[in-house]
PDB file of C-alpha atoms and ligand atoms in Angstrom:
ATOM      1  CA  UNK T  78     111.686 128.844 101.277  1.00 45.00           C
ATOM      2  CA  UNK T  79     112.733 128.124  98.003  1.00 46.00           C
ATOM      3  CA  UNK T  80     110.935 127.859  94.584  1.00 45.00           C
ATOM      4  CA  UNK T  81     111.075 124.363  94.632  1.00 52.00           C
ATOM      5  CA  UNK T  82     108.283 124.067  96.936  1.00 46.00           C
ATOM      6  CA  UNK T  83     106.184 125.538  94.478  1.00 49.00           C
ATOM      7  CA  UNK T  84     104.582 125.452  90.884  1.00 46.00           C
ATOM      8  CA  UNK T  85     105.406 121.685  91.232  1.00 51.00           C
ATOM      9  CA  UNK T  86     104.037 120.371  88.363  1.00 54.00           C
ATOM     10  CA  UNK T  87     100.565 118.073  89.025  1.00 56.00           C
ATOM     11  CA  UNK T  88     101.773 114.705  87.427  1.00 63.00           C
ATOM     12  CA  UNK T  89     105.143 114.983  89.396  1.00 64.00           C
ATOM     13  CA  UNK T  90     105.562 112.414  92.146  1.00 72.00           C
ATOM     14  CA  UNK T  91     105.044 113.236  96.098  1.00 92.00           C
ATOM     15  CA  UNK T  92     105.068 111.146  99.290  1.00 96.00           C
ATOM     16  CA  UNK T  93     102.186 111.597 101.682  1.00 95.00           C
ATOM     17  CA  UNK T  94     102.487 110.321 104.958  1.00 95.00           C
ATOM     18  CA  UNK T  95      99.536 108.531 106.267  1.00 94.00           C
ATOM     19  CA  UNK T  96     100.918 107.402 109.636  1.00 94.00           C
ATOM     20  CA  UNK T  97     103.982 105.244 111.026  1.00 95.00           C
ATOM     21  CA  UNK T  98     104.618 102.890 108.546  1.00 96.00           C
ATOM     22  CA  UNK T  99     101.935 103.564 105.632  1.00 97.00           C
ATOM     23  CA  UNK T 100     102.731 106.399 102.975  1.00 97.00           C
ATOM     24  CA  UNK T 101     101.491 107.602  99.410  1.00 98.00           C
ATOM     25  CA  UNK T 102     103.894 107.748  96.832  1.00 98.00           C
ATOM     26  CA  UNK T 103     101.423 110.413  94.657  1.00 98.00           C
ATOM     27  CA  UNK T 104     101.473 109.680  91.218  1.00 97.00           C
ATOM     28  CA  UNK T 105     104.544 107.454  90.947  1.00 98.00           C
ATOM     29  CA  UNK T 106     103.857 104.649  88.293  1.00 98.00           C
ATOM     30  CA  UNK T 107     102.192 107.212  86.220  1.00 98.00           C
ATOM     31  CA  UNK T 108     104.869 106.729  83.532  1.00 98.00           C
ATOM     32  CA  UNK T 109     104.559 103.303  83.358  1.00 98.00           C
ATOM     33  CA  UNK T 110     100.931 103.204  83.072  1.00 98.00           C
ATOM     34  CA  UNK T 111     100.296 101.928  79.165  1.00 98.00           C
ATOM     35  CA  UNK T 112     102.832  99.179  80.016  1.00 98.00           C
ATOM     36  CA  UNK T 113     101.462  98.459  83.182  1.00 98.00           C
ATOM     37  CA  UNK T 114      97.490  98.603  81.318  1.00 98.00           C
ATOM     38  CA  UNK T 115      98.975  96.348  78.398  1.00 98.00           C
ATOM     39  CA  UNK T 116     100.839  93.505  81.016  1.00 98.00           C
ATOM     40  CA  UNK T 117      97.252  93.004  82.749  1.00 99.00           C
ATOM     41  CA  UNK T 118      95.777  92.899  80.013  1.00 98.00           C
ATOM     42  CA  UNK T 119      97.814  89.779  79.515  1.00 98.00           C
ATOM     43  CA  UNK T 120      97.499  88.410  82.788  1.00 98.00           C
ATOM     44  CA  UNK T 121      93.549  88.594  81.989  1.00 98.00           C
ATOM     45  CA  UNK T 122      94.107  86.651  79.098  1.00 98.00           C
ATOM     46  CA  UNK T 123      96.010  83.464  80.850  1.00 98.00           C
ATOM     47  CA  UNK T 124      93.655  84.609  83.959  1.00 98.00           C
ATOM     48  CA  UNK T 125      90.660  86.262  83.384  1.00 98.00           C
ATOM     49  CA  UNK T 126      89.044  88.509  85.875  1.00 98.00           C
ATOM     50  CA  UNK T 127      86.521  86.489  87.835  1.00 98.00           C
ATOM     51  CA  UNK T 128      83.868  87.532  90.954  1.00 98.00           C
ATOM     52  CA  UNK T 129      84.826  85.069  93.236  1.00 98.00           C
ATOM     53  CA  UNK T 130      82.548  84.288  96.519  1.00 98.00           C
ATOM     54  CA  UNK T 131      83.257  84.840 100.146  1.00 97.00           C
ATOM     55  CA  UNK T 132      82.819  81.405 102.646  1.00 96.00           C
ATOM     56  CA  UNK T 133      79.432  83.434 103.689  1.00 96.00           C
ATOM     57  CA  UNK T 134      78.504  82.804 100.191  1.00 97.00           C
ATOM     58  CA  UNK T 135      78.244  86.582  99.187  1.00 97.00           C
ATOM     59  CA  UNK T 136      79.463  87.120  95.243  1.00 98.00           C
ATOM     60  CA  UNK T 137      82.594  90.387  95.623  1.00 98.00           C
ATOM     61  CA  UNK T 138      81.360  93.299  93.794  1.00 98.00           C
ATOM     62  CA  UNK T 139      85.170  93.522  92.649  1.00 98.00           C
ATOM     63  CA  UNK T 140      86.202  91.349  90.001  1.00 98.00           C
ATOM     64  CA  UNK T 141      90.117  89.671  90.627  1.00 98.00           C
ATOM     65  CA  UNK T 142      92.850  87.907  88.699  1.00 99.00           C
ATOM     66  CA  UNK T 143      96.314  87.127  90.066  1.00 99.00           C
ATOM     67  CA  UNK T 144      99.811  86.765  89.270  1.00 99.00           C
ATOM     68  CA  UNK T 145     103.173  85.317  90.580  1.00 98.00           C
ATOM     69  CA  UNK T 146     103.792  82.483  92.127  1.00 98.00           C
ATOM     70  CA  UNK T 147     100.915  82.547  94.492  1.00 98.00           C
ATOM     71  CA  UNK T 148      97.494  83.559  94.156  1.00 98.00           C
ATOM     72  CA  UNK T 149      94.924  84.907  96.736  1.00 98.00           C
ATOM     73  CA  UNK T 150      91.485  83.225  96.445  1.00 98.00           C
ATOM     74  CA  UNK T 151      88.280  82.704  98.357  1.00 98.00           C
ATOM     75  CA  UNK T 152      85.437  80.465  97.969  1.00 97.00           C
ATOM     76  CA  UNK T 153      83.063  78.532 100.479  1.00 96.00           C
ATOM     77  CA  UNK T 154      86.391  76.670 101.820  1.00 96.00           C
ATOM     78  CA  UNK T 155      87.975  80.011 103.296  1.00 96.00           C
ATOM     79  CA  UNK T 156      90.396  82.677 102.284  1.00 96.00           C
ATOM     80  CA  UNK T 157      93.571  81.527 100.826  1.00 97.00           C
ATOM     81  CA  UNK T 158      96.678  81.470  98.855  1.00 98.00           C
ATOM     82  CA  UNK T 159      97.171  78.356  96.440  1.00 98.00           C
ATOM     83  CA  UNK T 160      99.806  78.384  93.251  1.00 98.00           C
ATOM     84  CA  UNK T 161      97.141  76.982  90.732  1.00 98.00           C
ATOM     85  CA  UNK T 162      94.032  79.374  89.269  1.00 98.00           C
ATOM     86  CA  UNK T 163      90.643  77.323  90.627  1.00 98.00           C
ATOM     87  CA  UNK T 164      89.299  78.223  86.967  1.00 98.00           C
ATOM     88  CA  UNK T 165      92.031  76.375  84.800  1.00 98.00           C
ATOM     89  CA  UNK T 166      93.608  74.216  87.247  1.00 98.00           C
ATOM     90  CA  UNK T 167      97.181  75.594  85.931  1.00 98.00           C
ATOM     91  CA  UNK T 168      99.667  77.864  87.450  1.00 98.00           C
ATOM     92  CA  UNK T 169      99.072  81.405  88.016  1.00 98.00           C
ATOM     93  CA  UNK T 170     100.278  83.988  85.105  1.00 98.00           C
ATOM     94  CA  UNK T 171     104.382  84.791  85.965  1.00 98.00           C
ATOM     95  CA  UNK T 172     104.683  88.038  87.414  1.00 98.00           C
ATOM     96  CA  UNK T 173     105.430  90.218  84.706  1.00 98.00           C
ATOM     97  CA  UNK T 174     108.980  92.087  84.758  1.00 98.00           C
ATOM     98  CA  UNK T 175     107.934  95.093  85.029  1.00 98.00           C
ATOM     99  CA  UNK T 176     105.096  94.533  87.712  1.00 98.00           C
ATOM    100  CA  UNK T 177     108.085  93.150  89.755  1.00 98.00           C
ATOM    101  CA  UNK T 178     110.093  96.195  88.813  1.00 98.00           C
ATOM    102  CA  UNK T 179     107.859  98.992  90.279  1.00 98.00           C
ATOM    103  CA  UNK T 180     106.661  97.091  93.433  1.00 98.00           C
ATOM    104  CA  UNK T 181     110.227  96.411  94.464  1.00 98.00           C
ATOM    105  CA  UNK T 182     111.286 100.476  94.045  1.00 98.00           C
ATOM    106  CA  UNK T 183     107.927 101.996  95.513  1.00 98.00           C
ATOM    107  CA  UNK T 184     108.402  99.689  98.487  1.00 98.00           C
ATOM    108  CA  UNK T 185     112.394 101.547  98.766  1.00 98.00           C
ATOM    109  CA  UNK T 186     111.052 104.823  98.324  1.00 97.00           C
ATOM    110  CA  UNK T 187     108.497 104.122 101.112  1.00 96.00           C
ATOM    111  CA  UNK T 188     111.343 102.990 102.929  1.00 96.00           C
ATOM    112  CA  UNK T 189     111.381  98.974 102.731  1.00 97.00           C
ATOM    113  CA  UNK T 190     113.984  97.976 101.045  1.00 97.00           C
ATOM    114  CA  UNK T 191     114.519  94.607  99.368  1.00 97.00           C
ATOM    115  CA  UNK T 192     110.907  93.713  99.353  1.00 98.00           C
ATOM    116  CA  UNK T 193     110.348  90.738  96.750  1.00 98.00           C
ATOM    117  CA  UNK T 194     106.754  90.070  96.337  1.00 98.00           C
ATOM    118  CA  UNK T 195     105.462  86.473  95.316  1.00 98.00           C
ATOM    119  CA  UNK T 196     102.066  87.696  94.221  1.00 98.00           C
ATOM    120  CA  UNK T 197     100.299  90.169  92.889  1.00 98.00           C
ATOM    121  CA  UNK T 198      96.307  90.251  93.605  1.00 98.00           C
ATOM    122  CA  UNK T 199      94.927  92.265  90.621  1.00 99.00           C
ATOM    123  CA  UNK T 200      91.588  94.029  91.696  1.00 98.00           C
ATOM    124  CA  UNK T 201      88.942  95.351  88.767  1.00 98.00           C
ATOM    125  CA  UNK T 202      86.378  97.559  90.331  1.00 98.00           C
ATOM    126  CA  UNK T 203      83.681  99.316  87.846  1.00 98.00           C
ATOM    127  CA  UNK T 204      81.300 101.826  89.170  1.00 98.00           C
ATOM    128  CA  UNK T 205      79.547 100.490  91.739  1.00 98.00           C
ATOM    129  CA  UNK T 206      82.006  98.369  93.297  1.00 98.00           C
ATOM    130  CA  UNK T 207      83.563  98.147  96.713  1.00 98.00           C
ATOM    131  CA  UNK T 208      85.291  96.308  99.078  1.00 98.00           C
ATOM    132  CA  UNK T 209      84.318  96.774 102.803  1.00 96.00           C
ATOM    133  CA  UNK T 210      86.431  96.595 105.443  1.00 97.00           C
ATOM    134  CA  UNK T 211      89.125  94.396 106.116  1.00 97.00           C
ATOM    135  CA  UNK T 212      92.693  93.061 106.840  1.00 97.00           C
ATOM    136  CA  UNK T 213      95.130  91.310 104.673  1.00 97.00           C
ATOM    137  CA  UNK T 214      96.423  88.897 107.112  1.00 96.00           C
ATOM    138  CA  UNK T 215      96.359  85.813 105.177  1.00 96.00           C
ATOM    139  CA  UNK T 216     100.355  86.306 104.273  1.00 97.00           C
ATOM    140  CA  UNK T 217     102.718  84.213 106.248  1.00 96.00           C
ATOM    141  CA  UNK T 218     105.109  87.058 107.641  1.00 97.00           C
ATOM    142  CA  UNK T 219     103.145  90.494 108.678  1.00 96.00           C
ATOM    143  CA  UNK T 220     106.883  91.700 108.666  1.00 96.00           C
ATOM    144  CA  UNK T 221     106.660  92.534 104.549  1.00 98.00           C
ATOM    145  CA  UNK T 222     105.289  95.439 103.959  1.00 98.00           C
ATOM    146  CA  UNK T 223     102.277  95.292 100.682  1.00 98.00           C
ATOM    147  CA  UNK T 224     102.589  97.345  98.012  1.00 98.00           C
ATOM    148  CA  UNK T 225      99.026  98.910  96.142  1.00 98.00           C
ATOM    149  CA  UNK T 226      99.276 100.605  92.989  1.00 98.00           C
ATOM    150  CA  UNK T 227      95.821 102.297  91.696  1.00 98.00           C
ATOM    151  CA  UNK T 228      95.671 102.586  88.182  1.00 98.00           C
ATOM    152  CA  UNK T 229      92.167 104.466  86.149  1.00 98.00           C
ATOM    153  CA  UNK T 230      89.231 106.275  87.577  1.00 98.00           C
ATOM    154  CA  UNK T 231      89.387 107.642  91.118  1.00 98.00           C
ATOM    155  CA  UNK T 232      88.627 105.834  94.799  1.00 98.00           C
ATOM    156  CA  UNK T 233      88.023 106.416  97.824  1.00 98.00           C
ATOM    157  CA  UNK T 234      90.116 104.291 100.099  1.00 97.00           C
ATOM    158  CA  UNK T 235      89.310 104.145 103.977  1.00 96.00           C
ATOM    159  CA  UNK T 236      92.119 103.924 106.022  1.00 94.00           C
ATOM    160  CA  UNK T 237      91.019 102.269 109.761  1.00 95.00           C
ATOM    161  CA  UNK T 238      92.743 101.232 112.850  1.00 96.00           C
ATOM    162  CA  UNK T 239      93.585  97.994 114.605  1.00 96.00           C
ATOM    163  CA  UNK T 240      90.110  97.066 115.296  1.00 97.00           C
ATOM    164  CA  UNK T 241      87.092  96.873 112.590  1.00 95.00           C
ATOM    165  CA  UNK T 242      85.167  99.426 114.758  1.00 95.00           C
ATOM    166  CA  UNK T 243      87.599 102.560 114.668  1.00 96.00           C
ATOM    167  CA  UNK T 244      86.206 104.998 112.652  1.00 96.00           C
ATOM    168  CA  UNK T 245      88.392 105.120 109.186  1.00 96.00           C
ATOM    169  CA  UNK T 246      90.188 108.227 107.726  1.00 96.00           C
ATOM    170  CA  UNK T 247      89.059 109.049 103.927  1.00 97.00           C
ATOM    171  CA  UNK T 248      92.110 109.141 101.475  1.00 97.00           C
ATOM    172  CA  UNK T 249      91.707 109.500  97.500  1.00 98.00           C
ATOM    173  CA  UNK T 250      92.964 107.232  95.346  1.00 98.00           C
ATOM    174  CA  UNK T 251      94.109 108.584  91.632  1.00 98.00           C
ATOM    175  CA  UNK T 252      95.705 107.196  88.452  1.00 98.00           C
ATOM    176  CA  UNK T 253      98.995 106.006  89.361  1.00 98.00           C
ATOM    177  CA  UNK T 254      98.944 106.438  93.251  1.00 98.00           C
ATOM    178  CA  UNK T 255     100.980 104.326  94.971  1.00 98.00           C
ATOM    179  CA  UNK T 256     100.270 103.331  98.558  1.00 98.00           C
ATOM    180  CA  UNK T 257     103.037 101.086 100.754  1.00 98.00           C
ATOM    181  CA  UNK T 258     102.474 100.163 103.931  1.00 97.00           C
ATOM    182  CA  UNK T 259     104.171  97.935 106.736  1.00 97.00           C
ATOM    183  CA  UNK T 260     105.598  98.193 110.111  1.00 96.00           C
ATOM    184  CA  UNK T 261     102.822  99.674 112.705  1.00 96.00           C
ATOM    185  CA  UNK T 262     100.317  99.548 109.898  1.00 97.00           C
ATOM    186  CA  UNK T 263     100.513  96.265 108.050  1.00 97.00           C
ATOM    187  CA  UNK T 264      97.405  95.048 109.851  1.00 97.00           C
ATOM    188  CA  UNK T 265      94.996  98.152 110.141  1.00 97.00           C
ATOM    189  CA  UNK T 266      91.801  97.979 108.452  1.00 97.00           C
ATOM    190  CA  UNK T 267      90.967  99.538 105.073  1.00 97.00           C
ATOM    191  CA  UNK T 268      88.354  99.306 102.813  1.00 98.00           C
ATOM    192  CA  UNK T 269      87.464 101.092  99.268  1.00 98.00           C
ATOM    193  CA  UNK T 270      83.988 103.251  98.996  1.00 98.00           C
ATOM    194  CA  UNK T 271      81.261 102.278  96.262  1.00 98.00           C
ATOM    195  CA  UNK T 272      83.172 103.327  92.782  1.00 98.00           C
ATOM    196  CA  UNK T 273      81.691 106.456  91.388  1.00 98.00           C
ATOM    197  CA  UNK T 274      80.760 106.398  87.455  1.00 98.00           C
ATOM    198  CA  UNK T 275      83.906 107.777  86.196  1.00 98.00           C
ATOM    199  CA  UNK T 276      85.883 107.786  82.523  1.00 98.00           C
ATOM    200  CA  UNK T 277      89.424 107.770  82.192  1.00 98.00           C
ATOM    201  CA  UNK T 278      91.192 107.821  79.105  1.00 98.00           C
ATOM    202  CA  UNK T 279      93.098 104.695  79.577  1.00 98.00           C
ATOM    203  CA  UNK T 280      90.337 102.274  80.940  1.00 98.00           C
ATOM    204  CA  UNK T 281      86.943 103.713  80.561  1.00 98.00           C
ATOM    205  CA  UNK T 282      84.794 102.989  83.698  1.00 98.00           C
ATOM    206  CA  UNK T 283      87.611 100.812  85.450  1.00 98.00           C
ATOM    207  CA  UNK T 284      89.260 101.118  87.911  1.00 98.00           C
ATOM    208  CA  UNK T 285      92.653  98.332  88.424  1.00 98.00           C
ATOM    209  CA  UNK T 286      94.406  97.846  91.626  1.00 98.00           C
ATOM    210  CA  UNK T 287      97.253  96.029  92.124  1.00 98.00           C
ATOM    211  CA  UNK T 288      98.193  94.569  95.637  1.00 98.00           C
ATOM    212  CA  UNK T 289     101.591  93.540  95.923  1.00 98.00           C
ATOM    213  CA  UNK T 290     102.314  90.258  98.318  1.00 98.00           C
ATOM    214  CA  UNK T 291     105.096  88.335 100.092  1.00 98.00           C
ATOM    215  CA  UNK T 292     102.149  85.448 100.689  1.00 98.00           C
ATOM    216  CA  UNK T 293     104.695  82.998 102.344  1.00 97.00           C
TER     217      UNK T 293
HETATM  218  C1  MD3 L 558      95.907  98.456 104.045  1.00 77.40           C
HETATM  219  N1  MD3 L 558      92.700  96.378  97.930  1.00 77.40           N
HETATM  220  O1  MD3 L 558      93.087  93.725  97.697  1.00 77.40           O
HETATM  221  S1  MD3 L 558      94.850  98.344  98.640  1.00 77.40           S
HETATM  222  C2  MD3 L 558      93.025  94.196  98.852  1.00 77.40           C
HETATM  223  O2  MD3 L 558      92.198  99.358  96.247  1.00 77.40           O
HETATM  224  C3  MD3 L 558      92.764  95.641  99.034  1.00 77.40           C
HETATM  225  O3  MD3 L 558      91.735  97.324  95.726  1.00 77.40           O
HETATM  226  C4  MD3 L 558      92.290  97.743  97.950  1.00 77.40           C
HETATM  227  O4  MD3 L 558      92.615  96.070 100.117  1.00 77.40           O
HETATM  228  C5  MD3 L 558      92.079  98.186  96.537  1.00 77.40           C
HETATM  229  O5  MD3 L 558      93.204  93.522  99.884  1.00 77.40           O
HETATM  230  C6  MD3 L 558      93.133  98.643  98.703  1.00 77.40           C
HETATM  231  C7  MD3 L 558      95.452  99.857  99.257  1.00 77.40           C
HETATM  232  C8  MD3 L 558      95.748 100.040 100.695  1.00 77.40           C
HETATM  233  C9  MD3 L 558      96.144 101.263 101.028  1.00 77.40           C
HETATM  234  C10 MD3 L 558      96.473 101.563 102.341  1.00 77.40           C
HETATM  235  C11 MD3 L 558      96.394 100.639 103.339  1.00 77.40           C
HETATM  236  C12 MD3 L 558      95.640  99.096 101.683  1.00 77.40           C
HETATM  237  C13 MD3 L 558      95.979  99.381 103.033  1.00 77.40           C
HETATM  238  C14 MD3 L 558      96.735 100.938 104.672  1.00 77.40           C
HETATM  239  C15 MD3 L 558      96.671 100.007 105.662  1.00 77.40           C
HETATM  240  C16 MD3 L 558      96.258  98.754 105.367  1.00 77.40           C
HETATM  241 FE1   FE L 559      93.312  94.647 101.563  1.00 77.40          FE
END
């Protein structure tokens, strides 16, 4: 065994496999993270953050913006992708560079190359938030893997099966975790638990997530 293996140091990338198809790249935009703060910070600006309401009429704890060329929205009508914010009426914020950037090389490190994502859901959860469980199946071709980057204080993400009713696996979530998934597991449920009250140095009580799309 060689030394390697050990004293590696915190902050230092790692992949964690979570099962065929779905991996954690530990860690891996945590240089980029002031860039990656300051670019959705001016998404928010064009788009701000918004609590937008299921078709059952409930209000989402978690407040969203998007970027790209399409954006993922839900209101009484249904679940959906549509180019133009519902708020302004104009296009969606252009993916920034950068976002583009780190989606497309965390998707080749978890082993799907060439993925080019046309939108990027940006999630805002403060303490108290959550999102229950779900699938993202509103993307044209479950063949694209999604790409989640978790940026501030901690989660707890739940990692389910095929069907809403297998019991989920627990996996933390920390500043600059990346988590790609495709293949066998592009449809398995997930969910986040409740945020805790946290602080982070870089965004207070938030925590960001950004999901990483090939919507059509
Ligand atoms: C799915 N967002 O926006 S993504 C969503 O942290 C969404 O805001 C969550 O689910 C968030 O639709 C979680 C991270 C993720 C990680 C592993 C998965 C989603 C996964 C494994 C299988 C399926
Ligand atoms: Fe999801």
């Amino acid at each position: 065994m060689t030394m390697e293996l050990f004293g590696q140091s915190p902050q230092e990338p790692r992949v964690q496999p979570l099962c065929e198809g779905a991996l954690v790249l530990r860690h891996f935009a945590v240089s980029r993270d002031v860039q990656l703060l300051e670019a959705i910070g001016q998404v928010a600006e064009q788009a701000p953050f918004r609590q937008m309401k299921t078709p059952g009429g409930h209000t989402m704890s978690v407040a969203m913006t998007c970027c790209g060329d399409w954006g993922w929205v839900t209101d009484a009508r249904g679940y959906r992708y549509q180019r133009d914010d519902p708020l302004s009426g104009e296009p969606w914020p252009a993916m920034p560079v950068l976002f583009q950037k780190l989606a497309t090389e965390a998707a080749k490190a978890g082993g799907y190359p060439g993925f080019e994502p046309d939108a990027c859901l940006v999630n805002r959860y403060q303490s108290g938030a959550r999102m229950g469980l779900h699938q993202d199946r509103d993307e044209a071709d479950f063949d694209q893997p999604i790409v989640s980057v978790s940026l501030g204080t901690p989660a707890t993400f739940q990692f389910g099966g095929m069907r809403r009713s297998d019991r989920p696996v627990r996996v933390p979530l920390e500043h600059g975790d990346i988590v790609v998934w495709g293949g066998p597991a592009r449809l398995r449920y997930h969910g986040v638990l409740t945020l805790k009250a946290a602080d982070h140095p870089l965004t207070g009580a938030c925590r960001y997530n950004l999901t990483f799309r090939r919507a059509r």
